[in-house]
One Martini backbone bead per residue (centre of mass of N, CA, C, O) as a GRO file, in nm:
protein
  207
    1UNK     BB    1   0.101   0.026   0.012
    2UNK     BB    2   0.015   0.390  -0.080
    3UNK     BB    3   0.034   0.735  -0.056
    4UNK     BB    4  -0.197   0.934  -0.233
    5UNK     BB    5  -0.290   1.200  -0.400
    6UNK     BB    6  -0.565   1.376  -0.445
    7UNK     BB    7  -0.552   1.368  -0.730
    8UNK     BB    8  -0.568   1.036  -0.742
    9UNK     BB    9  -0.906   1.087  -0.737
   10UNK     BB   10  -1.021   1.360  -0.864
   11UNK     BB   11  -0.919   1.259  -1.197
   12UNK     BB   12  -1.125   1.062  -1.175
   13UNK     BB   13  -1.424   0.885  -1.307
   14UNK     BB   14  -1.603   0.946  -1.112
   15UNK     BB   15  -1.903   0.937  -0.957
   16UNK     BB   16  -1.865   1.050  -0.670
   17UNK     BB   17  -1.817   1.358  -0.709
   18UNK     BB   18  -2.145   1.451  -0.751
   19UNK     BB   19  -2.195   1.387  -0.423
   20UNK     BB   20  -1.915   1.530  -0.306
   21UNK     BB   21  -1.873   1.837  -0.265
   22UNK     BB   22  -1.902   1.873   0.048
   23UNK     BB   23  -1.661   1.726   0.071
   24UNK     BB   24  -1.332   1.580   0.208
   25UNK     BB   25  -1.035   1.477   0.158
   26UNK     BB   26  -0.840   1.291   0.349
   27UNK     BB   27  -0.776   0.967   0.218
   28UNK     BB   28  -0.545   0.854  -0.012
   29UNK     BB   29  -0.502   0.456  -0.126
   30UNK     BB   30  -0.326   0.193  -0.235
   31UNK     BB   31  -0.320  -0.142  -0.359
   32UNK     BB   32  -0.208  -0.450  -0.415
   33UNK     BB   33  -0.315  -0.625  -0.727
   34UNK     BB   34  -0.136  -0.892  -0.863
   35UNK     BB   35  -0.284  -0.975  -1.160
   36UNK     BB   36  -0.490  -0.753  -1.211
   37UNK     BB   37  -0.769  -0.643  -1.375
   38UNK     BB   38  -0.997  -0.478  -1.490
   39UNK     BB   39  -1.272  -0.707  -1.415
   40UNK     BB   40  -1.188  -0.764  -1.064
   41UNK     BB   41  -1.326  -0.583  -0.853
   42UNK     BB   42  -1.526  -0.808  -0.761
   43UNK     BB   43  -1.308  -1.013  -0.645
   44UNK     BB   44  -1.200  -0.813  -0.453
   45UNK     BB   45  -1.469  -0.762  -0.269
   46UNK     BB   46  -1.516  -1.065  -0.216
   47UNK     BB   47  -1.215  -1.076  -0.072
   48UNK     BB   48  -1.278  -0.917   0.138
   49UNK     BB   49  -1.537  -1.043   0.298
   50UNK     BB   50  -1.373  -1.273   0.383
   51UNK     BB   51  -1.196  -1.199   0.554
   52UNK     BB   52  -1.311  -0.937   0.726
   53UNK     BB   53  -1.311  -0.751   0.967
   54UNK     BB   54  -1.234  -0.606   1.303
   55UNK     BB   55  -1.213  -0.860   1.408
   56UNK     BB   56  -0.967  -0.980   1.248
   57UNK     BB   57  -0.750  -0.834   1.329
   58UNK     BB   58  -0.558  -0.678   1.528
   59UNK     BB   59  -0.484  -0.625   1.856
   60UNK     BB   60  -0.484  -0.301   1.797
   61UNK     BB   61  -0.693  -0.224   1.607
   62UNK     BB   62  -0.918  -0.364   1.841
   63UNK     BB   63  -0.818  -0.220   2.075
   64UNK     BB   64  -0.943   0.053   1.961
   65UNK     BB   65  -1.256   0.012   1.848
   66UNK     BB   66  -1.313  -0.030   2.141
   67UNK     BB   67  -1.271   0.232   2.256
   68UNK     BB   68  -1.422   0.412   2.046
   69UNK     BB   69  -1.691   0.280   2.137
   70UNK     BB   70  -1.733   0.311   2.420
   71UNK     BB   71  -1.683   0.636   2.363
   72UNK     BB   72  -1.979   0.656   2.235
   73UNK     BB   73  -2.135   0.564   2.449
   74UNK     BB   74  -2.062   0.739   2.654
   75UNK     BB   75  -2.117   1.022   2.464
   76UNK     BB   76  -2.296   0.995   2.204
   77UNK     BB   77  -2.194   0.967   1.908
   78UNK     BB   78  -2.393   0.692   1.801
   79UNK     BB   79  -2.646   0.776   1.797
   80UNK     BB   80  -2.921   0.757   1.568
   81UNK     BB   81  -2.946   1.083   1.547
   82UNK     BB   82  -2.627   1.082   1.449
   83UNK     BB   83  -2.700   0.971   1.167
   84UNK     BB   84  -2.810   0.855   0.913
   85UNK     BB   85  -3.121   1.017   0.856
   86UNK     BB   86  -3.083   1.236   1.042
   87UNK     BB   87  -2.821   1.449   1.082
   88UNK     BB   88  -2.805   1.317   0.818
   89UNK     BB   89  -2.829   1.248   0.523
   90UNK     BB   90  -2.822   1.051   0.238
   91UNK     BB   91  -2.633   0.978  -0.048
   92UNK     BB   92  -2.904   0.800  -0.167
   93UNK     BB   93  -3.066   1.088  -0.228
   94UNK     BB   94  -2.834   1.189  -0.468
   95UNK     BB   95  -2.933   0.976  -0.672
   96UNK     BB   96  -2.954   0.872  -0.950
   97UNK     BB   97  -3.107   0.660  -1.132
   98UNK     BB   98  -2.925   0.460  -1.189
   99UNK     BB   99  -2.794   0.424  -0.953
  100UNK     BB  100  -3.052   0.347  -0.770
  101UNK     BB  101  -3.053   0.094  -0.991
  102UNK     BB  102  -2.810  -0.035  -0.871
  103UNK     BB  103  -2.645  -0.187  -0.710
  104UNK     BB  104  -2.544  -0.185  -0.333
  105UNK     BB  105  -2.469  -0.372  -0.154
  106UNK     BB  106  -2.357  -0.526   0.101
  107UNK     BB  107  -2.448  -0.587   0.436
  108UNK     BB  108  -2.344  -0.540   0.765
  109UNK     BB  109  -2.394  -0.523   1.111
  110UNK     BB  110  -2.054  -0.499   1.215
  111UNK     BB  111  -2.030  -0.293   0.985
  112UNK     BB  112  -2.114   0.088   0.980
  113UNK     BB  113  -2.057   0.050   0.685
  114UNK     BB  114  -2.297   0.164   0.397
  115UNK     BB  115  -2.444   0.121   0.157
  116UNK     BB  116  -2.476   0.283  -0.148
  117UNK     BB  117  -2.298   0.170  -0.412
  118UNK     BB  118  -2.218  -0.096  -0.685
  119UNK     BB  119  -2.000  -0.150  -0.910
  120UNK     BB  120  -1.742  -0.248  -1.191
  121UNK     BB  121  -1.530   0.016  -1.060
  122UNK     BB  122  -1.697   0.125  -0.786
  123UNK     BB  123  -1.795   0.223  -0.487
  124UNK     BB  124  -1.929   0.285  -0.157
  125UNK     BB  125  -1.974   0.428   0.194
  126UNK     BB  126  -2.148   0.510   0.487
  127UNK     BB  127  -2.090   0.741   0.806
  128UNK     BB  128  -2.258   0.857   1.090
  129UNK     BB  129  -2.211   1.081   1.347
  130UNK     BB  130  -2.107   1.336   1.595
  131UNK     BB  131  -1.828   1.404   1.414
  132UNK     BB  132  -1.942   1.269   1.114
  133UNK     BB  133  -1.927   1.237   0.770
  134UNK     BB  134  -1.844   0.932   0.574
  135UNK     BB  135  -1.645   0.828   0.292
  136UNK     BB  136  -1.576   0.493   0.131
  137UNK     BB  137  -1.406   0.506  -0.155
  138UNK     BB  138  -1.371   0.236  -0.418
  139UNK     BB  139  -1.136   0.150  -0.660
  140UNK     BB  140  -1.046   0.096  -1.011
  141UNK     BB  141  -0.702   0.089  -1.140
  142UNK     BB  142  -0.415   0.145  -1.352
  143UNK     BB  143  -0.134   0.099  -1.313
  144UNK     BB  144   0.231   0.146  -1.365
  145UNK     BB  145   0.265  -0.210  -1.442
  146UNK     BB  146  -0.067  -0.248  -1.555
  147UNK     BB  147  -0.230  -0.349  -1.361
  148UNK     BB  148  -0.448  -0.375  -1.101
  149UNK     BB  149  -0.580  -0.133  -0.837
  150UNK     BB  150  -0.689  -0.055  -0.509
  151UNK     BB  151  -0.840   0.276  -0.435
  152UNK     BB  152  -0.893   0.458  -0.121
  153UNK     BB  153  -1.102   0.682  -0.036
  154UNK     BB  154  -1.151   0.940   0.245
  155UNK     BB  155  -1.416   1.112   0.306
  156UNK     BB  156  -1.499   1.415   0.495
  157UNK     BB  157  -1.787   1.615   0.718
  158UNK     BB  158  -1.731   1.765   0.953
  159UNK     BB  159  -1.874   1.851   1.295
  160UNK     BB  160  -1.764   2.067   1.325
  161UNK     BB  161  -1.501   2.138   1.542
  162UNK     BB  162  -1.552   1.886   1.696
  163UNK     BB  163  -1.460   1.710   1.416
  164UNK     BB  164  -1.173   1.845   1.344
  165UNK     BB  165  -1.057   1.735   1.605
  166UNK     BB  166  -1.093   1.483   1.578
  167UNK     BB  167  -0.942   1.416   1.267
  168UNK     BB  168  -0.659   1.478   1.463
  169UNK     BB  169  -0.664   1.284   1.663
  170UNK     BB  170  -0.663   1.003   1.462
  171UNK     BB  171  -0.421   1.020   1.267
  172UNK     BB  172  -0.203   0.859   1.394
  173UNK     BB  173  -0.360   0.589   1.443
  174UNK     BB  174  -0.443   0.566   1.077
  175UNK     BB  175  -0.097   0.565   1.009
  176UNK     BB  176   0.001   0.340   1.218
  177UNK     BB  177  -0.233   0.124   1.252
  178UNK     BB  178  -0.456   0.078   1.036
  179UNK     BB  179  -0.367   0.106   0.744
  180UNK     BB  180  -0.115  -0.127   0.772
  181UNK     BB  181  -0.364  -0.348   0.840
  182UNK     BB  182  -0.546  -0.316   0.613
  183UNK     BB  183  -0.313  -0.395   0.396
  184UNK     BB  184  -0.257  -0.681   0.460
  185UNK     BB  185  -0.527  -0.772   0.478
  186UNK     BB  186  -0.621  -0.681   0.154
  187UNK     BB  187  -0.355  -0.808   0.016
  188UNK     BB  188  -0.401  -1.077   0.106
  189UNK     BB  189  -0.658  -1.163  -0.013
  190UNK     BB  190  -0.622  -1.140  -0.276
  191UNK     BB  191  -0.424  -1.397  -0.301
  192UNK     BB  192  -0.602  -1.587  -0.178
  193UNK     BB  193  -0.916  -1.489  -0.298
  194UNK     BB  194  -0.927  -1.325  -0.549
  195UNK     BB  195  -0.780  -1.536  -0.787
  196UNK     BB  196  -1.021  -1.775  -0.742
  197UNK     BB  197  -1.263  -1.580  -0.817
  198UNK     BB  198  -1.190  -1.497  -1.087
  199UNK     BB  199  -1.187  -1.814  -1.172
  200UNK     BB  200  -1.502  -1.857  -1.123
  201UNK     BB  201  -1.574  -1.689  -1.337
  202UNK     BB  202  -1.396  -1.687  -1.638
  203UNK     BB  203  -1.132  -1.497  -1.581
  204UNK     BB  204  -0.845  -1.252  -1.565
  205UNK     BB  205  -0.981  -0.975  -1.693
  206UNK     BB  206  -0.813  -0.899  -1.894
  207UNK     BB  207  -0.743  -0.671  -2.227
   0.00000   0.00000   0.00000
């Protein structure tokens, strides 16, 4: 994994850029996914879904995630009112008609990023609660290899000053510690289940 610059989010003609104009760019990453075509970012999606979610994680990210939660309950950040629909609309309220109508992607109950839509090379996912309304919009775009490989872009509309105290203060752990687990967890899941997908599906996806 390799931290790029906003440009390299912002350059791709991704559809959320039109859904997103009032967020912030927060942080784009790369991951490594050798041997990847075009055509293969759903067996990338299904290879991430198999890994497993942060309960899988290593147990420094496990116990971030915990004392995060923890914090949420005994302050009331993640209460219902200051969810998605509530607190701030979904972005599925701006989806044009065909987005609208495009698969959305499975929810899973313990993982807190909600469906948004998921198309043939990107996808969204988003969460709100009292500190912020934040988008992981995942992509697939062709390396400098040649390869295809996966992009991750965080954008965050933090609520109000303290919305960007917390995005300053977890900054620390999300560059020491999540975003590191989260790169072996993903880049494994590739070799291991991402080519095996692909290959069920009915071939290497190149062109």
């Amino acid at each position: 994994m390799s931290r790029r610059a906003a440009t390299d989010y912002t350059e791709q003609p991704w559809r959320i850029h039109a859904l997103t104009r009032d967020f912030t760019v927060e942080d784009v990453w790369a991951f490594r996914t050798p041997g990847a075509g075009p055509g293969d970012f759903p067996a990338m999606l299904a290879a991430m879904r198999a890994a497993g979610g942060p309960a899988t994680q290593t147990l420094p990210v496990r116990f971030l995630f915990a004392v995060r939660w923890k914090l949420g309950a005994l302050l009331g950040w993640d209460k219902a009112a200051a969810g998605v629909g509530r607190r701030v609309d979904s972005l599925r309220d701006r989806l044009p008609d065909d987005l609208r109508a495009a698969p959305r992607g499975p929810d899973d109950e313990i993982m807190p990023l909600k469906a948004v839509y998921e198309l043939d090379s990107e996808a969204a996912r988003e969460l709100a609660n009292k500190t912020v309304h934040t988008v992981m919009h995942l992509g697939w775009v062709r390396g400098a290899d040649g390869d295809h490989e996966l992009r991750m872009a965080v954008l965050v509309k933090p609520n109000g000053r303290f919305g960007r105290y917390y995005m300053a203060a977890i900054a620390p752990f999300r560059y020491l510690v999540v975003y590191p687990a989260l790169t072996r967890q993903w880049e494994r899941a590739w070799l291991e289940h991402g080519r095996q997908a692909r290959g069920a599906a009915g071939g290497p996806g190149r062109s």
